[in-house]
Coordinates of C-alpha atoms in Angstrom, one line a residue:
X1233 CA 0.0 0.0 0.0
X1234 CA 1.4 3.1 -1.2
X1235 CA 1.1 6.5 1.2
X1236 CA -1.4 7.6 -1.1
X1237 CA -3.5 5.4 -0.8
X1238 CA -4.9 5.6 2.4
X1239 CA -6.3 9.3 1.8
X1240 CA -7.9 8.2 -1.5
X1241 CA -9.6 5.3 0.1
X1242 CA -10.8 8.1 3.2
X1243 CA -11.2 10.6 0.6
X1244 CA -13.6 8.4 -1.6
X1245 CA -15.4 7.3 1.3
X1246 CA -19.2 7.2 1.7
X1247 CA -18.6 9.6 4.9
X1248 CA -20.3 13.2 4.2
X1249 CA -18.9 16.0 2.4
X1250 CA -18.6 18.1 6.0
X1251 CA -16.8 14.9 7.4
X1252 CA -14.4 14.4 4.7
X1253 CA -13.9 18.3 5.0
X1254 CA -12.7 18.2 8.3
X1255 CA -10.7 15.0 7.5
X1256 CA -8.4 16.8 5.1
X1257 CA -8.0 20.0 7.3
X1258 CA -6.9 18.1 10.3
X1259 CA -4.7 16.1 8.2
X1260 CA -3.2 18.9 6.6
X1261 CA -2.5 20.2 9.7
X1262 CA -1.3 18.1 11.6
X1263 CA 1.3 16.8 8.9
X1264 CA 1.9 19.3 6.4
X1265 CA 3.7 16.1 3.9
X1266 CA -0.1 15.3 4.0
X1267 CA -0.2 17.2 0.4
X1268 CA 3.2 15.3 -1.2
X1269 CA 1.5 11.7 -0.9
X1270 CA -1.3 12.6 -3.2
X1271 CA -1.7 12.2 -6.4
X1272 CA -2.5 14.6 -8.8
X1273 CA -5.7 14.1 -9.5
X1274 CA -6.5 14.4 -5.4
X1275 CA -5.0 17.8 -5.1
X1276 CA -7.4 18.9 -8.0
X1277 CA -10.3 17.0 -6.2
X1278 CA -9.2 18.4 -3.3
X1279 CA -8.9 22.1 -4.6
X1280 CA -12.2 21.3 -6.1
X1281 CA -13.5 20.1 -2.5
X1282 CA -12.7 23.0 -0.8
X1283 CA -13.7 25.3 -3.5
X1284 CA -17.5 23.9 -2.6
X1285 CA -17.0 23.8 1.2
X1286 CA -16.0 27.8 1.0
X1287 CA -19.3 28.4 -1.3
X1288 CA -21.5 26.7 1.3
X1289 CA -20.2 28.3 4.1
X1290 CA -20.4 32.1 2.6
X1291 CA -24.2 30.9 1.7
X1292 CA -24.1 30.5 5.5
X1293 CA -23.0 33.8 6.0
X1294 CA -24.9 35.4 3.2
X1295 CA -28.5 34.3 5.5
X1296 CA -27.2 35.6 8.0
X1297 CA -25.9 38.9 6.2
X1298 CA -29.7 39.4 5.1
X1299 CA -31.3 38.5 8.6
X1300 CA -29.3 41.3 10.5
X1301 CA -30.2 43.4 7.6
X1302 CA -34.0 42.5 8.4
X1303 CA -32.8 43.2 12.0
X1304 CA -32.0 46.4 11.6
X1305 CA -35.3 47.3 8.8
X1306 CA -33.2 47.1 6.1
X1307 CA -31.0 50.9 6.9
X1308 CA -27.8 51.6 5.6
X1309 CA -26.1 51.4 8.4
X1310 CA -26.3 48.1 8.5
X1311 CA -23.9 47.4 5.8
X1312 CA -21.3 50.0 8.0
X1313 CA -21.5 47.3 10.7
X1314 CA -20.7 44.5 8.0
X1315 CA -17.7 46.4 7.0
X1316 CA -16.1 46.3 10.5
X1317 CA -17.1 43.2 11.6
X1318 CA -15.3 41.8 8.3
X1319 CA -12.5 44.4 8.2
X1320 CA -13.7 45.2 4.3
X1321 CA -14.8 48.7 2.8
X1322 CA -18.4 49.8 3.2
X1323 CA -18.6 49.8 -0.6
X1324 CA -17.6 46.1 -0.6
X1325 CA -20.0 45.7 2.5
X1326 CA -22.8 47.4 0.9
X1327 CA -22.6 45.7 -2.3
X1328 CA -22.4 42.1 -0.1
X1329 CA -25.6 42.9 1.8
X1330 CA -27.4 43.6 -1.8
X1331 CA -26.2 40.2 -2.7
X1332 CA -27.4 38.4 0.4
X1333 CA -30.8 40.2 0.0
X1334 CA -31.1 39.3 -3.4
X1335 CA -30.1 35.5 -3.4
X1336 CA -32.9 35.1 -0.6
X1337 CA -35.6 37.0 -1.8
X1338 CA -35.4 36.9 -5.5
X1339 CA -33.0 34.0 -6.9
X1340 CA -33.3 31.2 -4.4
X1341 CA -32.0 28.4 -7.2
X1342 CA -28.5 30.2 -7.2
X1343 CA -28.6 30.4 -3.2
X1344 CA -29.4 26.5 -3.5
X1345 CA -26.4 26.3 -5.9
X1346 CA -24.0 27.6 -2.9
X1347 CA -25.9 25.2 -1.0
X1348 CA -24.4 22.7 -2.6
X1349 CA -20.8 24.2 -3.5
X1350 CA -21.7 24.7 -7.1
X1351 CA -21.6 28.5 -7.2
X1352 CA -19.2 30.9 -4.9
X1353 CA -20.1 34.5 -4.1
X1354 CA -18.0 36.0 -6.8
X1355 CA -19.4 34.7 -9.2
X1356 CA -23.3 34.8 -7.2
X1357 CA -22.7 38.1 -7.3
X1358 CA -22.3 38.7 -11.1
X1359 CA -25.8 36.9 -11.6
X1360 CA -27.3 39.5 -8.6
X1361 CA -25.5 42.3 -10.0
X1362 CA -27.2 41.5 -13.2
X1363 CA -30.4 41.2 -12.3
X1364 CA -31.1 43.9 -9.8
X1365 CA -33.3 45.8 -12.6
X1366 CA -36.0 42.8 -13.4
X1367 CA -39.2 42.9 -11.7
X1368 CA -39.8 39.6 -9.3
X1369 CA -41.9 37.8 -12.0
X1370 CA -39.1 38.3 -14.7
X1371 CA -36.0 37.8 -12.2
X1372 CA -37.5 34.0 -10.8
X1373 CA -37.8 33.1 -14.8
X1374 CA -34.0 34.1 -15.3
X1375 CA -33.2 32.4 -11.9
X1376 CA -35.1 29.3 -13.2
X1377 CA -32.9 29.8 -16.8
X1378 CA -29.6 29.9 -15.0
X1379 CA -30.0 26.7 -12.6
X1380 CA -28.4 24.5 -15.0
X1381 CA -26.2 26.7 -17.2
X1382 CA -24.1 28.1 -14.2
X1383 CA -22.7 25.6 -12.7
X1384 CA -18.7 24.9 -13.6
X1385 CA -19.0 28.4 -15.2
X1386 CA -16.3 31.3 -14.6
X1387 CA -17.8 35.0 -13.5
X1388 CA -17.0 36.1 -16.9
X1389 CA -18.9 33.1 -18.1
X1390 CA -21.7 33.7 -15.8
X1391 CA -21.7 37.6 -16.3
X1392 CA -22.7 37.0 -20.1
X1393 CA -25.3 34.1 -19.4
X1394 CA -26.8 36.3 -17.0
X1395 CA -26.8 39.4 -18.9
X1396 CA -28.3 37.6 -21.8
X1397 CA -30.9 35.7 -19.9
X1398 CA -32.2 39.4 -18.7
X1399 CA -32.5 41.3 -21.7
X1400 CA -34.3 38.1 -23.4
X1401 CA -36.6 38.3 -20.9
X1402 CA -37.4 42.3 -20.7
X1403 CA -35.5 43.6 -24.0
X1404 CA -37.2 47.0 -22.9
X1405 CA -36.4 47.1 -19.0
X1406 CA -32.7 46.6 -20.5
X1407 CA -32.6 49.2 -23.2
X1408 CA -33.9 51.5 -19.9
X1409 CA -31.1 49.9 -17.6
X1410 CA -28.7 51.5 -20.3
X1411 CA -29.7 54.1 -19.8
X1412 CA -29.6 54.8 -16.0
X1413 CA -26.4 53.8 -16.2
X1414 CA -25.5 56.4 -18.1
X1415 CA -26.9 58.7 -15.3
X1416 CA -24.7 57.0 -13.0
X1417 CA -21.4 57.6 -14.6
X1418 CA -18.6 58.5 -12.5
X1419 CA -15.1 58.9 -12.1
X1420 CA -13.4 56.3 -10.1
X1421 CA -9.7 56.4 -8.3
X1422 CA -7.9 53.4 -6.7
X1423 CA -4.5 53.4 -5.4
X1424 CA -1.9 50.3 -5.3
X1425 CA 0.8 49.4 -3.2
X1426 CA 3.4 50.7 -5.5
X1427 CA 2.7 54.5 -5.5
X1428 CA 0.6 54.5 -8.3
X1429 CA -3.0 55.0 -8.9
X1430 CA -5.9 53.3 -11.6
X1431 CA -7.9 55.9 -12.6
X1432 CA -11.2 55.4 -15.0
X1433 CA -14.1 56.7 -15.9
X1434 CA -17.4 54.3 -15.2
X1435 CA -20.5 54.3 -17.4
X1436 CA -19.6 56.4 -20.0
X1437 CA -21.0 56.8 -23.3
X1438 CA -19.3 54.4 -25.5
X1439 CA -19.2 56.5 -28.7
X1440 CA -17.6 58.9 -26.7
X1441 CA -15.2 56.7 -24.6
X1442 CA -14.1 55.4 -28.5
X1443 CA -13.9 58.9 -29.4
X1444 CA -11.6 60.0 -26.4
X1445 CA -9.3 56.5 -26.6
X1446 CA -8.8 57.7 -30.7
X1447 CA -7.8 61.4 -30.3
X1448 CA -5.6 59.8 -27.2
X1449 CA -4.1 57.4 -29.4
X1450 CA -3.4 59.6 -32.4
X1451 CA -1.3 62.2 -30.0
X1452 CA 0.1 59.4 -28.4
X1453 CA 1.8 57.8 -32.0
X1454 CA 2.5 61.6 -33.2
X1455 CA 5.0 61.8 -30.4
X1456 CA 6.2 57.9 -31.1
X1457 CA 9.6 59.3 -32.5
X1458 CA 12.6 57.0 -32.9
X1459 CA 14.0 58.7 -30.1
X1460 CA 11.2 58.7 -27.9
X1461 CA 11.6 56.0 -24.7
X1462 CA 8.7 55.6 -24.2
X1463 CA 6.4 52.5 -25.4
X1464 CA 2.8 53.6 -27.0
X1465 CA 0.5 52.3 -23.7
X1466 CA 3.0 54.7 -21.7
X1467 CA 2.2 57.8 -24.1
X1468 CA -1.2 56.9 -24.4
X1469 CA -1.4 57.0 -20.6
X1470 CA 0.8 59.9 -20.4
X1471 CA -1.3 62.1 -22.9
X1472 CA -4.4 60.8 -20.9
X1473 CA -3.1 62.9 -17.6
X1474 CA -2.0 65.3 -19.4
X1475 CA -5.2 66.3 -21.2
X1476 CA -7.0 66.0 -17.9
X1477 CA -4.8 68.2 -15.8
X1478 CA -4.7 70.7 -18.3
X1479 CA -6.9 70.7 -20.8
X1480 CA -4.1 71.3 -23.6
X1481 CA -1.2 68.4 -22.7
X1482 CA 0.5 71.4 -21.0
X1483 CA 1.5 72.3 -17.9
X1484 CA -0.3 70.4 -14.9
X1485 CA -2.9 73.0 -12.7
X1486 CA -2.2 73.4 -8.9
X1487 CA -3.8 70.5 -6.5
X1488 CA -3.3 70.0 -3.3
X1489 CA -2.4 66.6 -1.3
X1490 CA -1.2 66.1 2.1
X1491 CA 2.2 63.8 2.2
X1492 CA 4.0 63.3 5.5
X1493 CA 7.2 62.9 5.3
X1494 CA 10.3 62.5 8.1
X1495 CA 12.8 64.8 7.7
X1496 CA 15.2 62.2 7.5
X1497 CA 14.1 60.8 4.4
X1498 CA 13.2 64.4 2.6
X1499 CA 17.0 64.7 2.7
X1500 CA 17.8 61.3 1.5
X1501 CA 19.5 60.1 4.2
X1502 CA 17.0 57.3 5.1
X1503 CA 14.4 55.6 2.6
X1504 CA 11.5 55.4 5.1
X1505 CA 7.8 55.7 3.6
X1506 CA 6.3 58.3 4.2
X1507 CA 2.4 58.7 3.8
X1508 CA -0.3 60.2 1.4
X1509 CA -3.4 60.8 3.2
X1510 CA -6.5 58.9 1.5
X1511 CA -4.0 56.7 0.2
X1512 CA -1.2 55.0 2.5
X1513 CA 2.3 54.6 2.1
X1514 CA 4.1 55.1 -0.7
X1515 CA 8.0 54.5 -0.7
X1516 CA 10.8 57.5 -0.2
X1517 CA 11.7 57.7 -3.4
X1518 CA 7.7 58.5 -4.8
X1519 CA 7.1 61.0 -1.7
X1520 CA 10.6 63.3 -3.3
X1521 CA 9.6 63.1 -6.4
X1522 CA 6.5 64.7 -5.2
X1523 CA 8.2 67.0 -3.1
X1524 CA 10.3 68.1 -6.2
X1525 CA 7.7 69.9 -7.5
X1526 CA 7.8 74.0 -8.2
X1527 CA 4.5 75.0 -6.5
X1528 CA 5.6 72.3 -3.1
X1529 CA 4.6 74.0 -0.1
X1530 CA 6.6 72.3 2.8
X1531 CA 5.3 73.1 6.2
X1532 CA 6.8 71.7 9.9
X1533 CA 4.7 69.5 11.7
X1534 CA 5.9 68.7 15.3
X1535 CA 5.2 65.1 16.3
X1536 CA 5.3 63.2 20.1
X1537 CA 8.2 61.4 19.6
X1538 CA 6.2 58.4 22.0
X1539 CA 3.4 57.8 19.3
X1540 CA 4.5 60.1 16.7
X1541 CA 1.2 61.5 16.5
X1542 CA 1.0 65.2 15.3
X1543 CA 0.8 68.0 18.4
X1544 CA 1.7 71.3 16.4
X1545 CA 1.5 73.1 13.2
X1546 CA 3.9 75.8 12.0
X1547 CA 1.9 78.7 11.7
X1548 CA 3.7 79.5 8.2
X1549 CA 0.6 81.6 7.1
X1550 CA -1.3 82.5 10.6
X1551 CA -1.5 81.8 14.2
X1552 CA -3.0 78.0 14.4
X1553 CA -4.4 76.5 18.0
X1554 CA -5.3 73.1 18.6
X1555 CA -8.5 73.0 17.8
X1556 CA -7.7 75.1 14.1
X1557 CA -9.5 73.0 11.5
X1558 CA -6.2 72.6 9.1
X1559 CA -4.5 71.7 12.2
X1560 CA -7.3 68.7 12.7
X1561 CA -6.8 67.6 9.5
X1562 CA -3.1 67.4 9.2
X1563 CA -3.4 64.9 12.8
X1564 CA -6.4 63.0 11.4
X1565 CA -5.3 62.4 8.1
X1566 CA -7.9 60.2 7.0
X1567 CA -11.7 60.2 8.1
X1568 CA -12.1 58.6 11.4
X1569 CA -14.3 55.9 11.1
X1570 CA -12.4 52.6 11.1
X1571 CA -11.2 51.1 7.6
X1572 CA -12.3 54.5 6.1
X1573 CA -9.6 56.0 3.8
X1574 CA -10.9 59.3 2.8
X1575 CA -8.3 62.0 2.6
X1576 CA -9.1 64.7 5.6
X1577 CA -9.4 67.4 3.4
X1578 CA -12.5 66.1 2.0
X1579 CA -13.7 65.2 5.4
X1580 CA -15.8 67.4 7.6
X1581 CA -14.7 68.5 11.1
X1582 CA -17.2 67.2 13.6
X1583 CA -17.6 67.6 17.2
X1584 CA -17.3 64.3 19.1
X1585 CA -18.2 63.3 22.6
X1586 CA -15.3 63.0 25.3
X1587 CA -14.8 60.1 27.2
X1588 CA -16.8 60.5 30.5
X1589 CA -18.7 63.4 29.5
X1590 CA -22.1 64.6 28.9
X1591 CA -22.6 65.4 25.1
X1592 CA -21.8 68.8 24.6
X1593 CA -20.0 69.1 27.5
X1594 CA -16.7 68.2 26.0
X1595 CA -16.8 67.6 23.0
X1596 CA -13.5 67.1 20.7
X1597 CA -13.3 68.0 17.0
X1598 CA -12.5 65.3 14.5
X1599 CA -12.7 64.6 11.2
X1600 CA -15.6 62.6 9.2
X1601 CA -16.4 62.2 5.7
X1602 CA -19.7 62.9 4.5
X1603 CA -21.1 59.4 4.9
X1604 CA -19.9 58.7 8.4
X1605 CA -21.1 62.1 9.9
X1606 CA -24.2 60.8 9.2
X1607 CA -23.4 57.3 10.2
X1608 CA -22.7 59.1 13.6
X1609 CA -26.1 60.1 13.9
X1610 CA -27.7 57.0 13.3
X1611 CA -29.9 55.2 15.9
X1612 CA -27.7 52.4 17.5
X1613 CA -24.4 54.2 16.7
X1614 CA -22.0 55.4 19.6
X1615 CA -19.2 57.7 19.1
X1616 CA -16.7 59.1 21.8
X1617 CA -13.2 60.0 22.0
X1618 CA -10.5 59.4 24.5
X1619 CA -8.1 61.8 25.8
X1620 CA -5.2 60.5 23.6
X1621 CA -7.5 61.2 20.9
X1622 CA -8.6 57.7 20.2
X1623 CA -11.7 57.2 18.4
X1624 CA -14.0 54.4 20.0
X1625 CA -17.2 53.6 17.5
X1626 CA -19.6 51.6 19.2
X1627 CA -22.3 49.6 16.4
X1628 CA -25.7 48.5 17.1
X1629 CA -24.5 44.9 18.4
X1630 CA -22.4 46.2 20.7
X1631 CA -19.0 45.9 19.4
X1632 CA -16.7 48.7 20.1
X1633 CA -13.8 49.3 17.3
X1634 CA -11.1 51.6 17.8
X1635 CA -8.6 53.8 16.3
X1636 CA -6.0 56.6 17.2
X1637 CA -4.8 59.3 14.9
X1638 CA -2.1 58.5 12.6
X1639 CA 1.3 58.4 14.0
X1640 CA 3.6 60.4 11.7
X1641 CA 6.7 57.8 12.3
X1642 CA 4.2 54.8 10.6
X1643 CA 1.6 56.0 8.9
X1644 CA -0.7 53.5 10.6
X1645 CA -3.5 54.1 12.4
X1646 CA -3.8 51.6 15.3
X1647 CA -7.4 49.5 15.3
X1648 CA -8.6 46.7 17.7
X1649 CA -12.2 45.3 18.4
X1650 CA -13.4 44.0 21.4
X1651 CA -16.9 42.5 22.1
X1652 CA -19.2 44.6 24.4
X1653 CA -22.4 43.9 26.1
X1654 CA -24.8 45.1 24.3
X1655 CA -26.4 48.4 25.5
X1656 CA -29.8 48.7 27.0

């Protein structure tokens, strides 16, 4: 009998799917080699296994996503307190709570497909995502349409089977759907690990996306010289900026951004991150490149050298107290509200309970974006800070998360959770 051979007998095994689950994972843990004595064909089982176990659990969590929706009738909020108890964006959260509503109360063949491991919520999502727009009676015929063409489908795969299956069944509710999309074009902005950014623009025309990607394109091969470094997808992205920026592919206009930087690495003499609020870190090298600019403004920022957190402001243009509102913003950083990432100045400034204290009585200025000053006003929602400036959220269920300003040294903003009884 070879090594093998035992886990294929255990692995084939009349036992149920959860047993042989757990099998495997205490195997695996417990002997790590577990993986070398199998055959090929049982690591892809296995992969395969697993794949199925993870879709049945998240349809586990997807019910119980929608029933503390329900729980809290269905407000907004409640996807804020999915966000933190999965440490995800709200726009992530938001979108997931959709999902869970939607595979329960309109497409209950695909929720019995992650029942039985034959659909994940990636690619659930794709189906809910194209659907949201059918009435109930049209969205339980697609639903009915896709129960046997989804299964060992990719997302791209089931994107276009979905898609289809809901303009066949209301050609006019999708010529419509076009159409509000078009109202809901945006521009979007997400930043990398690298110190570099993906910008696009969502939902636009696409005539007029065609028409933009041609005039780009012609500039770009105009300045393809044979001494020009640069490949075409770099001038095409180039041009791109510079057209935005200016208008003309001249000179950039005058933004502002707040980068902290250690005066130490502004003079090269350490290659320590510093950090661009809204975004992160980005390495030395990106921050003096941005620094190198004509219209930099530098300003001093005195830090505690314990936490590092930011205690003055130079006063380079007029007197500045603690409570000064640029002054709030340079410490903050970043919105307040755990996991958010919104650059402080396009937050708010709002007055926040002290530990201890009445409301009103001691209130400390901080910084919240648009969406969480509202959050902070929702029923269920507690908000207070500490003396050392630490902000403690308290949601609905009871569960208090935590952050502290931004230490300049790090960049980091320090969060824990801890488990609370709920509040009467």
């Amino acid at each position: 009998m070879t090594a093998s051979q035992p886990i294929r007998k255990l692995v084939a095994s009349d036992e149920s799917q959860e047993a042989r689950d757990k099998f495997m994972l205490d195997a695996v843990r417990t002997d790590p080699d577990t993986l070398q004595h199998m055959e090929d064909e049982q690591i892809i089982d296995l992969i395969r296994d697993t794949d199925a176990a993870i879709s049945r659990m998240q349809a586990i969590q997807l019910r119980a996503i929608a029933n503390l929706s329900v729980r809290r009738r269905r407000a907004p909020s409640a996807a804020s307190e999915v966000a933190l108890a999965l440490s995800i964006t709200e726009h992530r959260a938001s979108a997931i709570v959709s999902a869970a509503t939607a595979l329960i109360a309109r497409l209950p063949r695909m929720l019995n497909l992650m029942d039985d491991g034959q659909l994940d919520l990636y690619r659930a999502m794709k189906v809910t995502d194209a659907t949201s727009w059918l009435s109930g009676d049209h969205v339980r015929v697609v639903d009915a349409k896709l129960e046997d063409k989804v299964p060992g489908r990719n997302a791209t795969q089931v994107r276009r089977a979905a898609t289809y299956e809901a303009a066949k069944v209301d050609p006019d509710g999708a010529a419509e759907r076009t159409e509000r999309k078009l109202v809901e074009r945006r521009l979007a902005l997400h930043h990398h690990d690298t110190g570099i950014t993906h910008l696009s623009v969502n939902n636009t025309p696409t005539e007029k996306a065609t028409a933009a990607y041609a005039r780009i394109d012609r500039t770009a091969r105009a300045l393809k010289t044979s001494d020009e470094p640069r490949t075409l997808d770099q001038l095409r992205a180039d041009v791109a900026m510079d057209l935005l920026l200016s208008g003309t592919g001249g000179p950039s206009e005058r933004t502002e951004v707040f980068l902290h930087i250690d005066l130490d690495t502004y003079l090269g003499m350490n290659e320590s991150p510093a950090t661009l609020a809204g975004r992160g870190p980005v390495t030395a090298a990106v921050a003096r490149r941005i620094i190198s600019g004509s219209d930099t403004t530098l300003r001093r920022v005195l830090t505690d050298p314990r936490t590092g957190q930011a205690v003055e402001l130079s006063p380079t243009r007029y007197q500045l107290d603690p409570a000064h509102g640029e002054f709030i913003r340079v410490r903050d950083q970043e919105c307040r509200q755990p996991g958010c990432t919104r650059p402080a100045q396009n937050c708010g400034i709002d007055p926040t309970r002290t530990q201890g204290e009445a409301e009103g009585d001691s209130d400390q200025p901080v910084t919240y974006c648009s969406r969480h000053r509202k959050l902070k006003g929702e029923p269920g929602w507690d908000y207070e800070v500490t003396a050392d400036s630490t902000v403690n959220v308290t949601t609905p269920a009871g569960l208090v998360h935590s952050t502290t300003p931004p230490s300049m040294l790090s960049g980091v903003r320090r969060t824990n959770r801890l488990r609370m009884k709920p509040r009467k």
